[in-house]
Amino acid sequence: MKNFYALFVLFPICFWAQDSKIDSLQNLFSKAKTTESKLELLDRINEISDLPDAILSTQKGVYLSAKAKDKSWMPKFQEMHGRNFANSLELDSARLYFDQALKGYTAIGDKKGMATTNFKIAWVLKKRGDLKAAMQCDLKALKLMEELGDKAGIAGANNRISHDLGFQERYGEALAQAEKNIAFTKANNLETELMYAHIAAGDATIHVNRFVETFDHFTKALELGKKLNMHAATMVDLHNSVGNANKKLKRYKAAVAHYETALKFAQESGYTNGLGTVSANLGEINMLLGNYPKALEYHLKTLEISEKSGDLQNLTENYSNTSKVYEKLGNYPKALEFQRKTLKIRDSISKIESDKAMSEMLTKYQSEKKEATIAAQHEQLSNQRLVNWLVGGFVILLLGFLVFGYRSYRARTISNKLLEAKNAENELLMKEIHHRVKNNLELVKSLIALQSAHIEDSATKEAMIESQNRVQSMGIIHQKLYQGTNLGSIEMKDYFANLSEGILDSFNAEDRIEIEFAMENLELDIDTAVPIGLIVNELLTNSLKYAFPDNSEGKINISLTKDNLRELVLVVSDDGVGKALGAISKGTGFGTQLVQLLTIQLNGVMHENSENGTQTSFRFKTKMAA
């Protein structure tokens, strides 16, 4: 079992946002006339954006390339979008887009794209604990790189295979592979892959207790990283690795310095994967230094990240070290709980090691519990004799009340703790459900987008876009639920802002239509938020389609308030051309029917005013979130 935490195979991405350059590129994007120009600019924006903005840029790229049916750009943006999700540890979404990218590259015979995507699929598989399938993907990528004669790609594949051998505890083979790759990269002047080859060699030597060599390899890798001005994610990896080497050499002060530098890089760049790994190492070194409360703080933070992402590969070690900290703190029930989790998760990804440590811990806990029970019984007997001698039956009766009260209190305490644990488990399950629903809705939206890209009829294509927006309006709600702290409610102003951004993007109207939100923060329960979101989605869509002809500029106002009668008042207005009295409705009328049905569902009434644009208002007799 490993006794250190390493980051294996990072996905390169620039985590340092360059604001002025991004603003310049965004300005060029808004003025770009062709789809090809927009896609090229989005590619450049992605490479210099921090992770949240990078996800938005690649999402636009996925949509625009699909809309243009560009078979060259589509898999590239799918691969980039998956990479951004992977760096956020959203592994399900990452795998979805990697699979789409691999299919797209295969269809056009792009072997380089097929190889790089196989690398990334292998990374996700390692995170999921499927080491055999991961190595198969890395070997496929190596074969493709060899067919292309791509020396940098061949070196990258060999570095990954060295890591694969290490994860299977074949450390001698892993080291031989890494040393061979060091010679190859030096001979071909491949400094970036040489850096990764030193990392692979360091990871192998640390497992066979050749710590001086480990320090030498990791230090050379760090020097190369600084020379090459590597991105933040790689600098997290490099400082973390040097910290591991110093820890093994018992240079704890130097190790802490490198870990804290790595943690700073990870926090400032929003690099979730690195944040979890470095927190784990800080937890372990604080344990070595005897600072157990601080160690527990870091390990619990690591567990929060690993459990949320489903990172099975590191969960085994995370649970094990958390168990050890609890044991040092004398909390043997918690130590035993996490040791059991360790064995359970290890069994799901590899062989189960000896359970001797668990047995010893259980024996120690049971022995101390037995001694405490015996001591309590002796004390109770002694007190009882004293009470009988002094005050007789009165005190015995009082003691009976005390015992009853203690047992009742203890029973209530145990019951409350069980309820708290169950509530926490249910909350985690609910967040997972909302996360999966959001991912499924995102998949549905992507499928509709792909289908609409093949449709020529403009009316049908408009209907498909409207369907995408309806799915998106529901998906945003589930995203807010699993990301927020209150699983029962949605903050509507922020929700409207996210919804409006997506709809404006789908109509390419960001530069000419301004949307204002004249409202305070207001939380609603999900049963109310979903239909109101769909109503606003329909009204925004109608305004963008009909209120501003010939790509004219305009403004849309949205407000949702609560009046003194505890009724919800929703108003959506625009300063467009308005609607003539008695004019025939445009479109299919489905959106209007949907709004009417949702208004009835919320026990509401609707009023429409077409003076100076169009204003649609609603009053709903419903409840706000608690």
XYZ file of C-alpha atoms in Angstrom:
626
model
C 0.000 0.000 0.000
C 1.294 3.478 -0.807
C 2.258 5.748 2.085
C 2.349 8.973 0.088
C 0.067 10.762 -2.328
C 1.123 11.526 -5.895
C -0.662 13.210 -8.780
C -0.459 10.966 -11.837
C -0.840 12.182 -15.431
C -2.169 15.707 -15.324
C -4.190 17.223 -18.153
C -2.346 20.327 -19.339
C -4.377 23.509 -19.082
C -3.418 27.036 -18.143
C -4.881 27.748 -14.724
C -3.757 31.373 -14.602
C -6.303 33.627 -16.214
C -4.703 36.441 -18.221
C -7.483 38.997 -17.900
C -6.326 41.599 -20.428
C -5.596 39.016 -23.101
C -8.899 37.231 -22.416
C -10.806 40.534 -22.733
C -9.067 41.190 -26.042
C -9.930 37.732 -27.369
C -13.541 38.017 -26.130
C -13.839 41.300 -27.995
C -12.507 39.658 -31.166
C -14.960 36.785 -30.649
C -17.936 39.148 -30.423
C -16.897 40.742 -33.730
C -15.975 37.533 -35.569
C -18.055 36.946 -38.696
C -17.351 33.280 -39.434
C -17.829 30.178 -37.315
C -14.252 29.085 -38.076
C -12.899 32.336 -36.600
C -15.091 31.987 -33.517
C -13.928 28.409 -32.924
C -10.266 29.389 -33.258
C -10.759 32.210 -30.740
C -12.594 29.926 -28.287
C -9.678 27.484 -28.506
C -7.248 30.278 -27.550
C -9.546 31.585 -24.789
C -9.776 28.100 -23.290
C -5.989 27.735 -23.072
C -5.494 30.940 -21.015
C -8.665 30.897 -18.867
C -9.090 29.628 -15.352
C -11.116 26.448 -15.012
C -14.709 27.801 -14.628
C -14.294 30.159 -17.621
C -12.525 27.428 -19.597
C -15.569 25.179 -19.170
C -17.840 27.928 -20.529
C -15.591 28.534 -23.547
C -15.372 24.839 -24.491
C -19.123 24.456 -23.975
C -19.659 27.212 -26.550
C -17.167 25.468 -28.815
C -19.023 22.167 -28.557
C -22.290 23.898 -29.456
C -20.941 26.018 -32.335
C -18.957 23.177 -33.932
C -22.004 20.887 -33.760
C -24.206 23.636 -35.203
C -21.761 24.129 -38.078
C -21.365 20.350 -38.556
C -17.597 20.865 -38.469
C -16.226 17.319 -38.182
C -12.707 18.598 -37.507
C -13.519 20.984 -34.652
C -16.288 18.914 -33.025
C -14.063 16.178 -31.505
C -11.408 18.758 -30.547
C -13.878 20.741 -28.448
C -15.443 17.567 -27.046
C -11.949 16.478 -25.933
C -11.203 19.918 -24.434
C -14.591 20.036 -22.684
C -14.006 16.576 -21.225
C -10.523 17.624 -20.093
C -11.968 20.619 -18.224
C -14.514 18.383 -16.500
C -11.728 15.929 -15.610
C -9.661 18.670 -13.978
C -12.810 19.561 -11.994
C -13.123 15.851 -11.018
C -16.545 15.602 -12.688
C -15.611 12.162 -13.992
C -18.988 11.119 -15.448
C -19.195 14.248 -17.610
C -15.523 13.922 -18.567
C -15.978 10.330 -19.760
C -19.109 11.265 -21.748
C -17.278 13.917 -23.786
C -14.111 11.809 -24.182
C -16.191 8.984 -25.674
C -17.835 11.436 -28.091
C -14.430 12.859 -29.052
C -12.947 9.399 -29.675
C -15.883 8.529 -31.920
C -15.442 11.787 -33.849
C -11.677 11.364 -34.289
C -12.154 7.764 -35.423
C -14.721 8.832 -38.025
C -12.262 11.246 -39.669
C -9.177 9.038 -39.171
C -7.367 11.492 -36.836
C -4.886 9.132 -35.131
C -3.281 11.874 -33.008
C -6.663 12.861 -31.622
C -7.540 9.201 -31.009
C -4.266 8.728 -29.099
C -4.601 11.826 -26.870
C -8.228 10.967 -26.091
C -7.240 7.408 -25.149
C -4.727 8.913 -22.702
C -7.513 10.899 -21.082
C -9.944 7.976 -20.934
C -7.176 5.964 -19.224
C -6.824 8.778 -16.647
C -10.529 8.586 -15.797
C -10.347 4.774 -15.582
C -7.459 5.011 -13.114
C -9.498 7.383 -11.001
C -12.316 4.813 -11.088
C -9.903 2.033 -10.058
C -10.092 0.054 -13.314
C -6.321 -0.293 -13.782
C -6.439 -3.078 -16.369
C -8.734 -1.134 -18.719
C -6.644 2.012 -18.175
C -3.443 0.286 -19.263
C -5.204 -1.088 -22.348
C -6.115 2.485 -23.361
C -2.546 3.703 -22.794
C -1.194 0.834 -24.948
C -3.660 1.721 -27.721
C -2.404 5.299 -27.582
C 1.248 4.138 -27.717
C 0.543 2.050 -30.823
C -1.106 5.033 -32.544
C 1.813 7.338 -31.668
C 4.289 4.771 -33.030
C 2.314 4.538 -36.284
C 2.535 8.327 -36.558
C 6.219 8.418 -35.635
C 5.364 11.038 -33.009
C 8.361 10.932 -30.647
C 6.829 13.238 -28.043
C 3.646 11.155 -28.109
C 5.642 7.915 -27.762
C 7.507 9.346 -24.755
C 4.222 10.473 -23.186
C 2.726 7.012 -23.629
C 5.784 5.337 -22.059
C 5.557 7.676 -19.043
C 1.923 6.717 -18.553
C 2.682 3.005 -18.890
C 5.365 3.377 -16.202
C 2.691 4.823 -13.909
C 0.316 1.984 -14.852
C 2.935 -0.606 -13.815
C 3.439 1.255 -10.541
C -0.264 1.187 -9.756
C -0.132 -2.600 -10.236
C 2.806 -2.703 -7.749
C 5.248 -3.843 -10.477
C 7.768 -1.238 -9.359
C 10.891 -2.808 -10.926
C 9.267 -2.829 -14.363
C 7.919 0.709 -13.792
C 11.422 2.000 -12.985
C 12.993 0.242 -15.986
C 10.339 1.773 -18.248
C 10.965 5.256 -16.803
C 14.789 5.021 -17.061
C 14.513 3.855 -20.668
C 12.250 6.829 -21.372
C 14.686 9.265 -19.733
C 17.373 8.147 -22.211
C 14.895 8.394 -25.129
C 13.739 11.917 -24.256
C 17.297 13.167 -23.740
C 18.386 11.713 -27.102
C 15.484 13.449 -28.862
C 15.665 16.721 -26.898
C 12.117 16.361 -25.540
C 12.364 18.468 -22.369
C 8.667 18.388 -21.435
C 8.458 14.599 -21.653
C 11.859 14.326 -19.926
C 10.311 16.171 -16.986
C 7.463 13.645 -16.835
C 9.934 10.748 -17.220
C 11.785 11.959 -14.102
C 8.426 12.083 -12.280
C 7.700 8.486 -13.317
C 11.188 7.364 -12.174
C 10.724 9.187 -8.864
C 7.347 7.528 -8.300
C 8.912 4.097 -8.922
C 12.025 4.572 -6.716
C 10.002 5.903 -3.789
C 8.171 2.566 -3.606
C 11.410 0.549 -3.412
C 12.882 2.815 -0.686
C 15.584 4.426 -2.863
C 14.728 7.843 -1.495
C 17.938 9.681 -2.452
C 17.312 8.727 -6.106
C 13.683 9.766 -5.673
C 14.725 13.214 -4.468
C 17.171 13.547 -7.381
C 14.519 12.663 -9.995
C 11.817 14.916 -8.531
C 14.250 17.844 -8.121
C 15.328 17.565 -11.777
C 11.676 17.477 -12.799
C 10.946 20.631 -10.756
C 13.911 22.455 -12.315
C 12.644 21.556 -15.802
C 9.133 22.687 -14.889
C 10.420 26.107 -13.844
C 12.596 26.362 -16.961
C 9.669 25.499 -19.235
C 7.330 27.884 -17.329
C 4.832 25.072 -16.868
C 1.200 25.720 -15.999
C -0.154 25.717 -12.455
C -1.440 22.121 -12.528
C 1.996 20.730 -13.306
C 3.640 22.941 -10.668
C 1.237 21.465 -8.095
C 2.410 17.987 -9.136
C 6.105 18.897 -9.052
C 6.116 20.606 -5.652
C 3.963 17.788 -4.251
C 6.466 15.203 -5.539
C 9.499 16.990 -4.071
C 7.560 17.247 -0.815
C 7.057 13.452 -0.904
C 10.790 12.872 -1.377
C 11.701 15.199 1.504
C 9.160 13.477 3.712
C 10.737 10.080 3.016
C 14.156 11.545 3.848
C 12.630 12.888 7.109
C 13.244 16.488 6.018
C 9.815 17.462 7.302
C 10.330 21.232 7.281
C 11.332 21.199 3.603
C 8.457 18.827 2.812
C 5.903 21.153 4.434
C 7.283 24.109 2.458
C 6.809 22.306 -0.874
C 3.342 20.997 0.089
C 2.194 24.480 1.092
C 3.506 25.905 -2.194
C 1.603 23.183 -4.072
C -1.545 23.907 -2.030
C -1.305 27.607 -2.890
C -1.050 26.803 -6.618
C -4.050 24.434 -6.377
C -6.240 26.894 -4.427
C -5.489 29.882 -6.656
C -6.121 27.929 -9.842
C -9.233 26.032 -8.687
C -7.498 22.708 -9.386
C -9.704 20.284 -7.411
C -7.684 17.132 -8.135
C -4.448 18.735 -6.891
C -6.188 20.265 -3.879
C -7.283 16.843 -2.642
C -3.869 15.244 -3.154
C -1.857 17.979 -1.443
C -4.324 18.179 1.458
C -3.809 14.448 1.991
C -0.029 14.866 2.153
C -0.316 17.788 4.573
C -2.554 15.607 6.713
C 0.008 12.803 6.705
C 2.997 15.008 7.545
C 1.094 16.705 10.370
C 0.436 13.230 11.708
C 4.171 12.447 11.547
C 4.839 15.671 13.449
C 2.281 14.704 16.105
C -0.158 17.481 15.217
C -3.157 15.138 15.109
C -6.055 17.672 15.127
C -4.505 19.497 12.138
C -3.854 16.163 10.429
C -7.507 15.199 10.891
C -8.633 18.530 9.411
C -6.602 17.951 6.223
C -7.636 14.286 5.881
C -11.348 15.087 6.244
C -10.983 17.774 3.559
C -9.334 15.186 1.302
C -12.135 12.683 1.926
C -14.758 15.299 1.061
C -13.110 15.845 -2.340
C -12.447 12.136 -3.050
C -15.930 10.939 -2.053
C -17.636 13.678 -4.068
C -15.660 12.803 -7.201
C -15.739 8.997 -6.739
C -11.915 8.842 -6.786
C -11.603 5.158 -5.811
C -7.875 5.054 -6.551
C -7.049 7.390 -3.642
C -9.985 6.657 -1.319
C -8.273 3.536 0.061
C -5.304 5.493 1.371
C -7.483 8.415 2.474
C -9.661 6.153 4.629
C -6.622 4.351 6.045
C -4.827 7.519 7.148
C -8.029 8.991 8.613
C -8.409 5.799 10.645
C -4.834 6.169 11.940
C -5.426 9.774 13.013
C -8.579 8.840 14.903
C -6.640 6.045 16.617
C -3.943 8.529 17.686
C -6.676 10.817 19.047
C -8.084 7.893 21.044
C -11.356 7.781 19.111
C -11.346 4.042 18.483
C -14.955 3.694 17.233
C -14.230 6.199 14.414
C -10.859 4.587 13.758
C -12.541 1.214 13.375
C -15.240 2.699 11.131
C -12.695 4.113 8.688
C -10.545 0.982 8.785
C -13.593 -1.002 7.665
C -14.171 1.498 4.867
C -10.534 1.039 3.858
C -10.902 -2.713 3.477
C -14.224 -2.419 1.673
C -12.979 0.046 -0.944
C -9.676 -1.803 -1.406
C -11.607 -4.978 -2.132
C -13.452 -3.187 -4.944
C -10.267 -2.257 -6.860
C -7.557 -4.752 -5.895
C -6.598 -7.577 -3.528
C -7.390 -7.167 0.181
C -4.284 -7.016 2.368
C -4.002 -8.601 5.833
C -6.599 -7.427 8.316
C -4.166 -7.771 11.226
C -4.196 -4.021 11.939
C -7.988 -4.001 12.031
C -8.060 -6.965 14.406
C -5.523 -5.332 16.721
C -7.511 -2.107 16.700
C -10.736 -3.962 17.442
C -9.075 -5.890 20.299
C -7.635 -2.675 21.744
C -10.994 -0.945 21.564
C -12.868 -3.878 23.123
C -10.264 -4.237 25.911
C -10.472 -0.572 26.869
C -14.246 -0.731 26.720
C -14.245 -3.784 29.009
C -11.864 -2.101 31.482
C -13.999 1.027 31.530
C -17.126 -1.073 32.159
C -15.462 -2.946 35.036
C -14.224 0.333 36.566
C -17.694 1.846 36.260
C -19.255 -1.205 37.890
C -16.799 -1.069 40.823
C -17.492 2.624 41.311
C -21.234 2.027 41.191
C -21.011 -0.751 43.809
C -18.863 1.416 46.078
C -21.220 4.351 45.789
C -24.209 2.129 46.410
C -22.743 0.810 49.689
C -21.966 4.348 50.815
C -25.452 5.525 49.954
C -27.053 2.594 51.760
C -24.929 3.339 54.849
C -25.689 7.057 54.929
C -29.243 7.668 53.821
C -30.799 4.291 53.077
C -33.809 3.894 50.938
C -34.209 7.578 50.059
C -30.884 7.763 48.298
C -31.491 4.416 46.573
C -34.671 5.854 45.125
C -32.790 8.979 44.050
C -30.089 6.818 42.478
C -32.794 4.979 40.575
C -34.040 8.238 39.125
C -30.492 9.235 38.177
C -29.807 5.912 36.459
C -33.090 6.155 34.580
C -32.318 9.730 33.557
C -28.813 8.799 32.422
C -30.061 5.888 30.364
C -32.767 8.055 28.791
C -30.239 10.769 28.017
C -27.795 8.229 26.593
C -30.532 6.631 24.479
C -31.581 10.031 23.145
C -27.954 10.933 22.408
C -27.370 7.707 20.484
C -30.656 8.157 18.621
C -29.789 11.748 17.723
C -26.351 10.737 16.444
C -27.887 7.982 14.327
C -30.421 10.440 12.931
C -27.670 12.973 12.174
C -25.631 10.319 10.383
C -28.693 9.155 8.441
C -29.590 12.733 7.507
C -26.034 13.358 6.300
C -26.150 10.152 4.256
C -29.536 11.089 2.774
C -28.261 14.584 1.925
C -25.241 13.079 0.141
C -27.518 10.700 -1.756
C -29.847 13.543 -2.738
C -26.920 15.596 -4.028
C -25.729 12.591 -6.027
C -29.243 12.150 -7.455
C -29.442 15.835 -8.460
C -25.942 15.574 -9.957
C -26.885 12.545 -12.032
C -30.189 14.150 -13.113
C -28.248 17.246 -14.200
C -25.777 15.092 -16.166
C -28.629 13.161 -17.795
C -30.367 16.410 -18.768
C -27.058 17.697 -20.155
C -26.818 14.506 -22.209
C -30.376 14.996 -23.491
C -29.535 18.589 -24.401
C -26.389 17.479 -26.233
C -28.329 14.821 -28.134
C -30.932 17.401 -29.190
C -28.113 19.738 -30.281
C -26.499 16.990 -32.335
C -29.823 16.089 -33.919
C -30.692 19.709 -34.688
C -27.336 20.145 -36.393
C -28.575 17.735 -39.097
C -31.959 19.450 -39.599
C -32.386 21.841 -42.501
C -35.969 23.026 -41.884
C -35.774 26.341 -39.957
C -39.066 25.855 -38.080
C -38.062 22.419 -36.889
C -34.603 23.687 -35.920
C -36.197 26.517 -33.881
C -38.388 23.979 -32.094
C -35.301 21.893 -31.305
C -33.480 24.929 -29.881
C -36.516 25.737 -27.732
C -36.518 22.152 -26.473
C -32.803 22.495 -25.605
C -33.560 25.637 -23.606
C -36.410 23.925 -21.733
C -34.134 21.039 -20.813
C -31.438 23.533 -19.807
C -33.848 25.445 -17.534
C -34.499 22.245 -15.570
C -30.853 21.179 -15.646
C -29.700 24.457 -14.073
C -32.081 23.887 -11.145
C -30.634 20.433 -10.419
C -27.114 21.857 -10.756
C -27.904 24.582 -8.214
C -29.360 21.977 -5.834
C -26.327 19.685 -5.757
C -23.856 22.598 -5.627
C -25.715 24.549 -2.947
C -26.098 24.092 0.796
C -29.910 23.886 0.838
C -31.275 20.851 -0.993
C -34.856 22.071 -0.670
C -34.709 25.469 -2.329
C -33.354 27.516 -5.250
C -32.169 31.154 -5.156
C -34.137 32.548 -8.094
C -32.159 35.707 -9.020
C -28.967 33.719 -9.583
C -30.990 31.013 -11.358
C -32.567 33.565 -13.746
C -29.091 34.963 -14.510
C -27.739 31.512 -15.446
C -30.870 30.676 -17.458
C -30.749 33.980 -19.373
C -27.081 33.548 -20.236
C -27.752 30.148 -21.817
C -30.766 31.389 -23.833
C -28.919 34.481 -25.088
C -26.077 32.226 -26.171
C -28.434 29.910 -28.075
C -29.780 32.918 -30.036
C -26.333 34.578 -30.416
C -27.865 37.690 -28.856
C -25.370 38.452 -26.038
C -24.077 41.634 -27.675
C -27.393 43.248 -28.605
C -29.859 42.277 -25.846
C -29.436 43.376 -22.220
C -31.300 41.543 -19.453
C -31.862 43.206 -16.072
C -33.079 41.534 -12.866
C -35.042 44.053 -10.781
C -35.422 41.845 -7.726
C -33.853 40.860 -4.428
C -32.577 37.386 -3.616
C -35.546 35.045 -3.205
C -35.537 31.328 -2.470
C -38.292 28.992 -3.703
C -38.912 25.288 -3.234
C -38.113 23.087 -6.228
C -41.800 22.329 -6.995
C -42.378 26.066 -7.524
C -38.997 26.929 -9.052
C -39.207 24.433 -11.935
C -42.518 25.681 -13.471
C -41.543 29.347 -12.934
C -38.217 28.630 -14.637
C -40.031 27.090 -17.599
C -42.398 30.076 -17.809
C -39.484 32.552 -17.847
C -37.713 30.369 -20.426
C -40.726 30.566 -22.764
C -41.190 34.329 -22.333
C -37.481 35.039 -22.922
C -37.550 32.838 -26.016
C -40.613 34.681 -27.384
C -38.999 38.073 -26.755
C -35.784 37.096 -28.515
C -37.679 35.600 -31.474
C -40.298 38.278 -32.077
C -39.653 41.485 -30.076
C -36.416 42.551 -31.752
C -36.623 41.997 -35.528
C -33.677 42.466 -37.865
C -31.170 41.871 -35.045
C -32.132 45.127 -33.342
C -30.893 45.965 -29.859
C -33.096 46.034 -26.792
C -33.633 45.327 -23.130
C -35.561 42.670 -21.203
C -36.518 43.045 -17.521
C -37.277 40.153 -15.179
C -38.541 40.504 -11.594
C -39.938 38.053 -9.038
C -41.147 39.444 -5.717
C -43.371 38.588 -2.789
C -46.157 41.040 -1.960
C -47.901 41.697 1.359
C -50.485 39.011 0.595
C -47.642 36.438 0.456
C -48.291 36.002 -3.250
C -45.497 35.707 -5.796
C -45.474 38.382 -8.508
C -43.528 37.572 -11.688
C -43.070 40.246 -14.380
C -41.217 39.773 -17.691
C -41.126 42.793 -20.017
C -39.248 43.977 -23.095
C -38.957 47.249 -25.019
C -39.411 45.572 -28.387
C -41.958 46.124 -31.145
C -44.852 44.889 -29.046
C -47.846 42.894 -30.217
C -50.642 44.457 -32.238
C -54.181 44.037 -30.896
C -55.825 41.025 -32.496
C -52.624 39.993 -34.266
C -52.296 36.340 -35.202
C -49.864 34.473 -32.932
C -46.633 33.371 -34.529
C -45.101 29.920 -34.107
C -46.826 26.691 -33.178
C -48.507 28.009 -30.042
C -46.979 25.227 -27.926
C -45.041 27.696 -25.782
C -48.190 29.692 -25.029
C -50.088 26.532 -24.075
C -47.203 25.485 -21.830
C -47.181 28.854 -20.028
C -50.965 28.686 -19.498
C -50.790 25.146 -18.105
C -47.910 26.028 -15.761
C -49.813 29.105 -14.546
C -52.808 26.914 -13.696
C -50.482 24.425 -11.980
C -49.208 27.221 -9.692
C -52.752 28.479 -8.965
C -51.948 31.770 -10.700
C -53.321 34.372 -13.065
C -51.622 35.995 -16.081
C -51.975 39.482 -17.569
C -50.397 40.772 -20.805
C -49.826 44.419 -21.796
C -48.516 45.317 -25.283
C -48.010 49.076 -24.818
C -44.388 50.227 -25.258
C -43.197 46.707 -25.883
C -44.645 43.622 -24.217
C -45.160 43.045 -20.488
C -46.410 39.737 -19.103
C -47.197 39.557 -15.377
C -48.319 36.726 -13.094
C -49.618 36.369 -9.540
C -49.119 32.964 -7.906
C -50.717 31.856 -4.650
C -47.911 29.643 -3.500
C -45.340 29.207 -0.738
C -41.692 30.292 -0.544
C -38.912 27.941 0.560
C -38.405 27.650 4.303
